[in-house]
Structures are given as structure tokens and as C-alpha cells.
Short mmCIF file of C-alpha atoms in Angstrom, two decimals:
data_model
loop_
_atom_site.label_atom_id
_atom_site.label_comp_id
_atom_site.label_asym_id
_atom_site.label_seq_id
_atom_site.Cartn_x
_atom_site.Cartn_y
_atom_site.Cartn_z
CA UNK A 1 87.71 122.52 135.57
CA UNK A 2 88.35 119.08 134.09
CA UNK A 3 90.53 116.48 135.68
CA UNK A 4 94.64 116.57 134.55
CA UNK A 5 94.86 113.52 131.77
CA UNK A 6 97.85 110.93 132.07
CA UNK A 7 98.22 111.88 128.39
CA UNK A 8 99.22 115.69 128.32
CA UNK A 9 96.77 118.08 127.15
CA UNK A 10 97.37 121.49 125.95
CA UNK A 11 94.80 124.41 125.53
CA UNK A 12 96.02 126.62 122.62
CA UNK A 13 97.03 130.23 123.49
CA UNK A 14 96.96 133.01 121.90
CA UNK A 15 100.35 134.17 119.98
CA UNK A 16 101.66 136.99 117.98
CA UNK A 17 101.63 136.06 113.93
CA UNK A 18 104.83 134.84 113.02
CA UNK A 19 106.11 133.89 116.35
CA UNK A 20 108.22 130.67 116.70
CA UNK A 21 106.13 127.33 117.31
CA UNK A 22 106.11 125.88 120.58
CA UNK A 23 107.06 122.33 120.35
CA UNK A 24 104.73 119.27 121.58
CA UNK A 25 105.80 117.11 124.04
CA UNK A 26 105.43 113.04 124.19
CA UNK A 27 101.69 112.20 123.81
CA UNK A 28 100.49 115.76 123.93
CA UNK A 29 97.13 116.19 122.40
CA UNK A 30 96.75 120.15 121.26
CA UNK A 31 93.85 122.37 119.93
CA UNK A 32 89.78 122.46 121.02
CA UNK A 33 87.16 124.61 119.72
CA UNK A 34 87.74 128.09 121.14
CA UNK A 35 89.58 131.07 119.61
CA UNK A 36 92.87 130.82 118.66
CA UNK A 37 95.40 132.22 116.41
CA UNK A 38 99.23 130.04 116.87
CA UNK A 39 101.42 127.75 115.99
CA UNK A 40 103.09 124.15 117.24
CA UNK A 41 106.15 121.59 116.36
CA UNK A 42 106.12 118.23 115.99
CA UNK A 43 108.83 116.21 114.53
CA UNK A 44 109.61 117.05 110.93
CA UNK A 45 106.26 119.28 111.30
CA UNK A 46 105.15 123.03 111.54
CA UNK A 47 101.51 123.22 112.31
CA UNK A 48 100.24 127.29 112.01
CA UNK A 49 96.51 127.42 112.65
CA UNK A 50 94.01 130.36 112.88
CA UNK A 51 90.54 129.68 114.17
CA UNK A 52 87.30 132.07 115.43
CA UNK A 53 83.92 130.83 115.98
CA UNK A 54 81.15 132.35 114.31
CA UNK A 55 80.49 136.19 116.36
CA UNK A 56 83.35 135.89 118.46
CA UNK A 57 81.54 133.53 120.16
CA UNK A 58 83.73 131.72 123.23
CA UNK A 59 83.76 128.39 121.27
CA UNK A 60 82.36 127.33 117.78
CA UNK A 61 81.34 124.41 115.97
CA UNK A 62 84.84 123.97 114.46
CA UNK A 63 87.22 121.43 116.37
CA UNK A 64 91.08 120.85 115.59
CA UNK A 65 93.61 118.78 117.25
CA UNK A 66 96.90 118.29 116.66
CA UNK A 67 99.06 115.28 118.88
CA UNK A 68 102.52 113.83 119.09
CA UNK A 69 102.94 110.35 119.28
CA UNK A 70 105.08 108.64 122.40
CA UNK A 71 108.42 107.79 120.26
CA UNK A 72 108.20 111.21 117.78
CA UNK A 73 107.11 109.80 114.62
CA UNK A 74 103.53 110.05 114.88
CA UNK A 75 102.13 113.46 114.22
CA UNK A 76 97.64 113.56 113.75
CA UNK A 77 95.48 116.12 112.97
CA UNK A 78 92.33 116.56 113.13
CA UNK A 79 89.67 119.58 111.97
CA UNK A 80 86.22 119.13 112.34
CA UNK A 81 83.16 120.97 111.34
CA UNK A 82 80.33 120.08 114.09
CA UNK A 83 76.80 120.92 113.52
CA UNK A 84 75.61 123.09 116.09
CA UNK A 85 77.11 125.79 118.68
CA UNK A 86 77.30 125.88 122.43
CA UNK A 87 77.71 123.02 125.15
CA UNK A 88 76.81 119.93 122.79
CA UNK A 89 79.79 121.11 120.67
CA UNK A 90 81.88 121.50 123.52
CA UNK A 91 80.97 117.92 124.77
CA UNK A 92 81.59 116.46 121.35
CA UNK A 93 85.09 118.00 121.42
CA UNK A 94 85.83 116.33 124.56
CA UNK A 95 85.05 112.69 123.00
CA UNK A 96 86.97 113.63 119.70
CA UNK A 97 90.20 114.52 122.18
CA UNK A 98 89.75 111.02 124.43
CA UNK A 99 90.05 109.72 120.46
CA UNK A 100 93.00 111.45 119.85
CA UNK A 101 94.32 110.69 122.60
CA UNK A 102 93.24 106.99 122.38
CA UNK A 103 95.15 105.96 118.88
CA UNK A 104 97.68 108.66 119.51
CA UNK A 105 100.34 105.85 118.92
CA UNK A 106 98.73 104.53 116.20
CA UNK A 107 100.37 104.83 112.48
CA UNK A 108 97.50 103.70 110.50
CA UNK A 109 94.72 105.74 110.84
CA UNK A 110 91.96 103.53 109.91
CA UNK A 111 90.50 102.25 113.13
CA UNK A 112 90.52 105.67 114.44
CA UNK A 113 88.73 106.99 111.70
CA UNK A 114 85.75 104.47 112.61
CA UNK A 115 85.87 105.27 116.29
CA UNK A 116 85.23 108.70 114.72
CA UNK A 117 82.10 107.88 112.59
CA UNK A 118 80.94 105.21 115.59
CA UNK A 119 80.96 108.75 117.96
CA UNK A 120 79.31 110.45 115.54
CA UNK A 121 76.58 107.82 114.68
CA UNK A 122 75.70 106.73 118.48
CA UNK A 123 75.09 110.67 119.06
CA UNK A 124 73.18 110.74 115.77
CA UNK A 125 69.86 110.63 117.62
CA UNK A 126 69.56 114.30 117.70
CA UNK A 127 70.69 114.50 113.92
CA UNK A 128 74.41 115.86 114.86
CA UNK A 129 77.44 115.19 112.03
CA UNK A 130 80.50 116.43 111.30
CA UNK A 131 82.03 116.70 108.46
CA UNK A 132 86.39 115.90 108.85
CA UNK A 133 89.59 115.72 107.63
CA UNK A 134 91.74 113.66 109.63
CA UNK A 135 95.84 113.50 108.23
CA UNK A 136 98.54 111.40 110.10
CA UNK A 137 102.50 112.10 109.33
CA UNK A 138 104.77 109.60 109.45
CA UNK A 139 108.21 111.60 109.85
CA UNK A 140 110.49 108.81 109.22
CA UNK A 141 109.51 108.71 105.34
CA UNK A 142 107.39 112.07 105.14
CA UNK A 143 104.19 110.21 104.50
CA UNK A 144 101.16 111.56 104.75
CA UNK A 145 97.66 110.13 104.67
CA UNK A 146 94.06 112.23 104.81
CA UNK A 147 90.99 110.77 105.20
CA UNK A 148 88.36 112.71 104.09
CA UNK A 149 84.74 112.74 105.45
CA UNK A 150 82.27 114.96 103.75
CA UNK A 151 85.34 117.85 104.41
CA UNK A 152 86.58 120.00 101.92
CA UNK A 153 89.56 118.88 100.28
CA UNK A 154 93.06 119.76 101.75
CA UNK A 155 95.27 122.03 99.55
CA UNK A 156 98.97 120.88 98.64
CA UNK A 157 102.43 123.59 97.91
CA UNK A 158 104.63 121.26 96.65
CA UNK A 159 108.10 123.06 97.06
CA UNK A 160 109.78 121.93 94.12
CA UNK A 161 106.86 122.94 91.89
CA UNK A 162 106.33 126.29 93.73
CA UNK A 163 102.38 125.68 92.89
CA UNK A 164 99.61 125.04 94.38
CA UNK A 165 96.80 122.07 93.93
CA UNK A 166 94.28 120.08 95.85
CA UNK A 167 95.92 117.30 97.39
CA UNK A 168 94.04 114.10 95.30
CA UNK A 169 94.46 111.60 92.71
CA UNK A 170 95.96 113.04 89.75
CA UNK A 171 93.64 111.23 87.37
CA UNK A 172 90.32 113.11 88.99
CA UNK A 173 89.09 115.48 87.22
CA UNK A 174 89.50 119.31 88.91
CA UNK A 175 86.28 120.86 89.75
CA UNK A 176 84.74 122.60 92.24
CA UNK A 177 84.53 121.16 96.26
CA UNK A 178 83.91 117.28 96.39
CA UNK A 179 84.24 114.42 99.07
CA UNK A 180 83.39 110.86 97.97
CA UNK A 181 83.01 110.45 101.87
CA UNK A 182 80.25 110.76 104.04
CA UNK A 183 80.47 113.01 106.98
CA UNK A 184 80.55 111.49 110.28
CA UNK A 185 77.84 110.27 112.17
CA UNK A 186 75.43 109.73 108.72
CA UNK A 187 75.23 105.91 108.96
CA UNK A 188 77.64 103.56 111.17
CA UNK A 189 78.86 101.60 108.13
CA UNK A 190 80.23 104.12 105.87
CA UNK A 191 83.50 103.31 104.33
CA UNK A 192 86.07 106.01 103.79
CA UNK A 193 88.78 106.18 101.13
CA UNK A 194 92.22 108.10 101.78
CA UNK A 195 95.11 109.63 100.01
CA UNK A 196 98.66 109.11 100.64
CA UNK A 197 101.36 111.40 99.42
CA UNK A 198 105.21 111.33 100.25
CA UNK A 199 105.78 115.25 101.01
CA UNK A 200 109.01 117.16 101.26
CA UNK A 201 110.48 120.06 103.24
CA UNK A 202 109.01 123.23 102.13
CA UNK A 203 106.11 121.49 101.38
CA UNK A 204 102.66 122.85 102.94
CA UNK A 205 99.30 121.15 102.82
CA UNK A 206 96.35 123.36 103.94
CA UNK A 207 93.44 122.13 105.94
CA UNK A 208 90.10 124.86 106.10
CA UNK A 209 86.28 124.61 106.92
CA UNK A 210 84.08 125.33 104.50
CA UNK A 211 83.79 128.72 105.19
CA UNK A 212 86.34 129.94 102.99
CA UNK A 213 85.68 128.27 100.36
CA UNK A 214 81.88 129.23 100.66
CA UNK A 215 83.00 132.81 100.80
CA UNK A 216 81.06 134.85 98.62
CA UNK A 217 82.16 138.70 97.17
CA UNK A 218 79.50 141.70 97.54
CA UNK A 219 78.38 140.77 94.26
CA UNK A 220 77.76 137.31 94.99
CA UNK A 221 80.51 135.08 93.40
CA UNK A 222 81.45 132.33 95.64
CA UNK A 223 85.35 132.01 96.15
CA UNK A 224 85.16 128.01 95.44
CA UNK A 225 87.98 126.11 95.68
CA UNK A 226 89.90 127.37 92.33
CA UNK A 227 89.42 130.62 93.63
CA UNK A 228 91.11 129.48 96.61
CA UNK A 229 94.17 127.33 94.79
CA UNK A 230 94.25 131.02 92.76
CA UNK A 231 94.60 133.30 96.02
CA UNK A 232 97.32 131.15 97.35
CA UNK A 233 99.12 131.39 94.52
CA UNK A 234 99.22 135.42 95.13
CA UNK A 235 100.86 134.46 98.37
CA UNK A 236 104.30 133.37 99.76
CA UNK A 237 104.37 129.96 100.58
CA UNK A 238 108.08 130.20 101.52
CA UNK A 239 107.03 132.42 104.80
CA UNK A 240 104.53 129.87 106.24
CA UNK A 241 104.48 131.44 109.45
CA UNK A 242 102.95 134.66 107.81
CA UNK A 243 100.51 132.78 105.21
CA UNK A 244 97.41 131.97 107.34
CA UNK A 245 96.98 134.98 108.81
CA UNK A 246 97.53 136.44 105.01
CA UNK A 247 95.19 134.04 103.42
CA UNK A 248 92.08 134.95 106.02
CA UNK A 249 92.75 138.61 105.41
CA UNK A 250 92.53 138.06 101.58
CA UNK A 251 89.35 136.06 101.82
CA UNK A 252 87.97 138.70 104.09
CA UNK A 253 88.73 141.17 101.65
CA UNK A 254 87.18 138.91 98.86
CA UNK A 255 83.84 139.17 101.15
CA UNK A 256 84.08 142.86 100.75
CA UNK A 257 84.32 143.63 104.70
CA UNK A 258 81.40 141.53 105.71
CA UNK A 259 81.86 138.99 108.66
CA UNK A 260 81.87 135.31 107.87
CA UNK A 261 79.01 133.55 107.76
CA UNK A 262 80.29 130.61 110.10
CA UNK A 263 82.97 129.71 112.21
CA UNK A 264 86.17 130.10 110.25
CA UNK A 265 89.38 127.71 110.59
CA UNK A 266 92.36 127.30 108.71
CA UNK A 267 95.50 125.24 109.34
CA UNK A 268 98.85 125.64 107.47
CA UNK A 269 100.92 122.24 107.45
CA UNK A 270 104.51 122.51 107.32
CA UNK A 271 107.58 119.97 106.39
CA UNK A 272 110.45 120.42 107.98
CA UNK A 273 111.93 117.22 107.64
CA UNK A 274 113.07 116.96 111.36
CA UNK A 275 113.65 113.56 112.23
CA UNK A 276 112.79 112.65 115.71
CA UNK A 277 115.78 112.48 118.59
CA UNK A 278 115.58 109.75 120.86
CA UNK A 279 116.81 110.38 123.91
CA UNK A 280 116.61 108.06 126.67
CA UNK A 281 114.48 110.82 129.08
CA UNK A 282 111.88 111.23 125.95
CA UNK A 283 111.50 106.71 125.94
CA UNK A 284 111.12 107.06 130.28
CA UNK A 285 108.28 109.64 129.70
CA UNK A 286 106.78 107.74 127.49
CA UNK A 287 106.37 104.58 129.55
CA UNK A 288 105.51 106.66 132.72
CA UNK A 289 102.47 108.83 130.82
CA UNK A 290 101.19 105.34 129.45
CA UNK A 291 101.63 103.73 132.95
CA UNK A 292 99.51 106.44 134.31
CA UNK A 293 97.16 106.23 131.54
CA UNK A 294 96.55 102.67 132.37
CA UNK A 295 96.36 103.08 136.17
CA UNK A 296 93.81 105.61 135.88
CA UNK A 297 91.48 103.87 133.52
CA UNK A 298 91.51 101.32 135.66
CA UNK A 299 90.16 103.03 138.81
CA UNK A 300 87.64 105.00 136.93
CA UNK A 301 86.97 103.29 133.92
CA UNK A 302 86.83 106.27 131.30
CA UNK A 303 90.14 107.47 130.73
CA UNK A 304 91.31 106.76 127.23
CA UNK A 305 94.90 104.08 126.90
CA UNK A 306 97.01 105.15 124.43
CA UNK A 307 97.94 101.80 123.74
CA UNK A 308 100.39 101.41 120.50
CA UNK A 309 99.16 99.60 117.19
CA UNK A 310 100.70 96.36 117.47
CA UNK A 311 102.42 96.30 113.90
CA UNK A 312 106.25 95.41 112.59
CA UNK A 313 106.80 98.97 111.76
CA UNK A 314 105.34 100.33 115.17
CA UNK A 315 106.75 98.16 117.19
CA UNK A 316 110.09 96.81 115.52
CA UNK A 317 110.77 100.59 114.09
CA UNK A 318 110.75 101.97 117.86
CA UNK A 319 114.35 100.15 117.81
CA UNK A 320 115.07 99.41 114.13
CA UNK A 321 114.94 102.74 112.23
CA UNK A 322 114.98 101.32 108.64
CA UNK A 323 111.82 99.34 109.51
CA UNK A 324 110.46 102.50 109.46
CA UNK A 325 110.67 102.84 106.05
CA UNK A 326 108.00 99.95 105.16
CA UNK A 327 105.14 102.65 105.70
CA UNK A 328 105.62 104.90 102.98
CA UNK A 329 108.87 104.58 101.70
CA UNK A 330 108.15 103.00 98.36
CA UNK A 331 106.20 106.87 97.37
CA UNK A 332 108.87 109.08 95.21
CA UNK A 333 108.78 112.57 96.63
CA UNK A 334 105.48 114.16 95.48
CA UNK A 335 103.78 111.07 94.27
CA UNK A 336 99.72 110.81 95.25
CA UNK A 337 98.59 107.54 95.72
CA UNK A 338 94.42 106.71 96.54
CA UNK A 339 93.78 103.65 98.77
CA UNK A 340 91.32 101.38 98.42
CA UNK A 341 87.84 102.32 100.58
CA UNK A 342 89.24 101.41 104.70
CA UNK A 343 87.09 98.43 105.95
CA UNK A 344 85.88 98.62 109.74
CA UNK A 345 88.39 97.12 111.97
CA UNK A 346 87.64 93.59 113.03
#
């Protein structure tokens, strides 16, 4: 059994479809690589996810985390695809957690994006990758930004629509799966672009391995990802706690009966539009899990400090609410914006 972390870690648990989330606490870090079918809150969040490794195996080659941030308006996930099975996997999960919980209190995403690929690349000598999507939520504005790596592309209700699309710059052209990103661990200088969009409640955005898209029918057509925008459409996007577990059981009918080729993972994204409460007992657990964080990294020299991004709206917004707004609150509800390609940190 692994040591306790100062950060909290949660193993996810099985739960009956449809049951009520079961909220995160301060600096909780959720999700791993074995079986599971359940849901978890965050502020102004609703995360459903449904997840089995290829042959009911134990634990697959598909990772997810989801974590809370120390002051509630930091929400990350993160869904991997991991070449390979068994123990390597399992070991790889374990550094992608220390990430998560490394930059847990970080609002841009950037630098842990490159700890990411830096992982990746340093265990590239026995030709492992991933690819990933990884999405931070800002809840004071609704903002959300993905950062795609060789993943395929997230899939966006927006509420006021009632339709479904795939969550990227209006002025691409729609096609079948594309990433302009490399997956992880390909070469240690790889720049990755991202996608912003200012989401409302009601809103879902849908995060899958490739397995479902790659699904193919007895007669051989491959489901694709316009097959997939078309299926969801057939569903009700107003019942998120139902629509996982409905969407695998359509694509498994679309496969005719027959067992997934690879492990299969899907994760259902839900605004609420909670904002976070800030009571004083919240701020004091905060400061104790990062003091004990700190103590224990330095007596064995591994653990991972969730030290905060030292920014205005980070810091300053902790106290100030409407500095919050600065990250993301020029975006009109529903309005996509694509960022220019993230530079390595300096």
C-alpha cells in the first residue's frame, strides 16, 4: 500500500448510474486507471465518468484525474491514453497524479502541460506515449481551456443551442478525428496549442479515448467522430447523470455486441455554475495540507508541493473576487477562442 499524501487522494469507487456526485475536498486529486463507473463535484462542476480496461482487466492503459484546487476555483482534468498494459502503466499513473497534484493550484495550465510531455519524453527510452487531453475550469468566469495532445477532440452541448459539436475553432473545417498536437513523450520540445471557451450551466463537454470513436459496426463502418456528434444528439443531454452510461451502451450496440477493442473511457463534464464558498475552515485546510506537503518533501525529497502560480489573479483573486474575472471574463457565453502554440516555461 502506498504512503497517505499531504495532498488528499481519492481512489474512485464504484456507484450506481445516476447516483448523486460526491463532492471533492480542498486539494483532492481523484481518478487512476482501474475500473470505474461514478461521478464527483467540484465547484460549478459535475464530472460523470465511466471507464473499463481492455478484458476486464484490473487496470488499463487509460488514466483520468480529476482535482480541486486549495481556494475552489480550480477544477483539472486529465484523461490519458498510455501505451501499454500492466505495471509500467500503473507506474506512469503514479507520476501523472504527483503532476496533478503538483500544479493543482495552478490556473494556467501551460507549465503543467510540459511537465507532462517532459514525463513522457524522459520515459521515452522504451518508446512509451500517451496521447491527452488535459482541461482546467476556472469557476469564477466559467472558462475553460483544453490542451490537446495527439487526443481525440472533446465534444461540446452548448445548452442554449441544445446541439452538439466538437469543441474547436469555429473557422476549422469539420472532418473526421484530428489533433495538431503531438502526443506526449514524442520529442521534449513539442509545442501545444489550446482552446478556450466561456461555458454555461447546462453546458456539457465530453472527454473519450479513442475507442469510441474507432468503434466499428459488424459490417465494418467506423463510428468516427460525426457518428459520434450524431449519437449524442439521439440522447438527453439535460439528464447528464444518465448520458454516459447511455452513450457506451449505444456505441456497444453500434459494435453489434462485440467487446471493445481497447480500454474504453468516457467522461461527461457538467456546468453547474456553483461558485465556490469560502469559509474560513475550507482557507485553514488549505494552509495545513500545503504545510504538510512541504514538510514532507522536505524529509524525503519526492513528495510533490502544491505550490500556487504566483499570478495577480491567483493570488490577488484569493481575496479580491472581481480580480477573478481577468482570466476569462472578456469570452461572451459560448464564444471559442484558439491560443497561440504554449512556449516551455522559462
Amino acid at each position: 500500500m502506498e504512503p497517505s499524501s499531504p495532498t488528499r487522494d481519492a481512489h474512485p469507487a464504484e456507484a450506481a448510474p445516476g447516483s448523486e456526485p460526491r463532492s471533492l475536498t480542498c486539494m483532492e486529486v481523484w481518478g487512476g486507471n482501474e475500473p470505474m463507473e461514478s461521478a464527483v463535484a467540484v465547484p460549478g462542476l459535475d464530472v460523470h465518468v465511466y471507464s473499463r480496461p481492455y478484458h476486464d482487466e484490473a487496470a488499463g492503459g487509460d488514466v483520468l484525474y480529476v482535482s480541486s484546487c486549495g481556494t475552489g476555483r480550480i477544477a483539472r482534468i486529465l484523461v490519458a491514453d498510455v501505451a501499454g498494459h500492466g505495471e509500467k502503466v500503473a507506474d506512469i499513473a503514479r507520476v501523472l497524479r504527483d503532476l496533478m497534484r503538483r500544479f493543482i493550484n495552478y490556473v494556467d495550465q501551460t507549465a503543467f502541460v510540459f511537465a507532462l510531455n517532459r514525463a513522457f519524453a524522459a520515459a521515452a527510452t522504451d518508446g512509451r506515449f500517451a496521447t491527452a487531453v488535459a482541461a482546467t475550469y476556472w469557476s469564477a468566469t466559467d472558462c475553460l481551456t483544453a490542451t490537446n495532445a495527439g487526443h481525440p477532440r472533446p465534444v461540446w452541448y452548448c445548452a442554449e443551442r441544445g446541439a452538439w459539436k466538437i469543441l474547436k475553432d469555429d473557422d476549422d473545417p469539420a472532418g473526421e478525428p484530428v489533433s495538431a498536437n503531438l502526443p506526449l513523450g514524442v520529442i521534449d520540445l513539442t509545442e501545444y496549442d489550446h482552446i478556450t471557451v466561456r461555458i454555461a450551466p447546462g453546458d456539457v463537454v465530453l472527454f473519450y479515448t479513442d475507442s469510441i470513436i474507432e468503434a466499428r459496426e459488424p459490417g465494418g463502418q467506423m463510428l468516427g467522430e460525426r457518428g459520434l456528434v450524431q449519437m449524442l444528439g439521439d440522447l438527453d443531454a439535460k439528464r447528464p447523470q444518465d448520458l454516459v452510461r447511455q452513450l457506451v451502451d449505444r456505441v456497444a450496440a453500434f459494435r453489434g455486441g462485440q467487446e471493445p477493442d481497447d480500454d474504453l473511457t468516457v467522461l461527461a463534464m457538467v456546468c453547474t455554475g456553483q461558485k465556490p464558498p469560502r469559509p474560513v475552515r475550507e482557507k485553514m485546510r488549505s494552509s495545513t495540507l500545503f504545510a504538510r506537503a512541504l514538510i514532507a518533501r522536505l524529509r524525503d525529497g519526492r513528495t510533490p508541493v502544491p505550490w500556487p502560480e504566483v499570478s495577480v489573479v491567483n493570488m490577488l483573486g484569493a481575496f479580491i473576487r472581481p480580480i477573478n474575472r481577468r482570466w476569462g471574463g472578456r469570452l461572451r457565453e459560448g464564444e471559442v477562442r484558439t491560443g497561440a502554440a504554449a512556449r516551455r516555461p522559462r
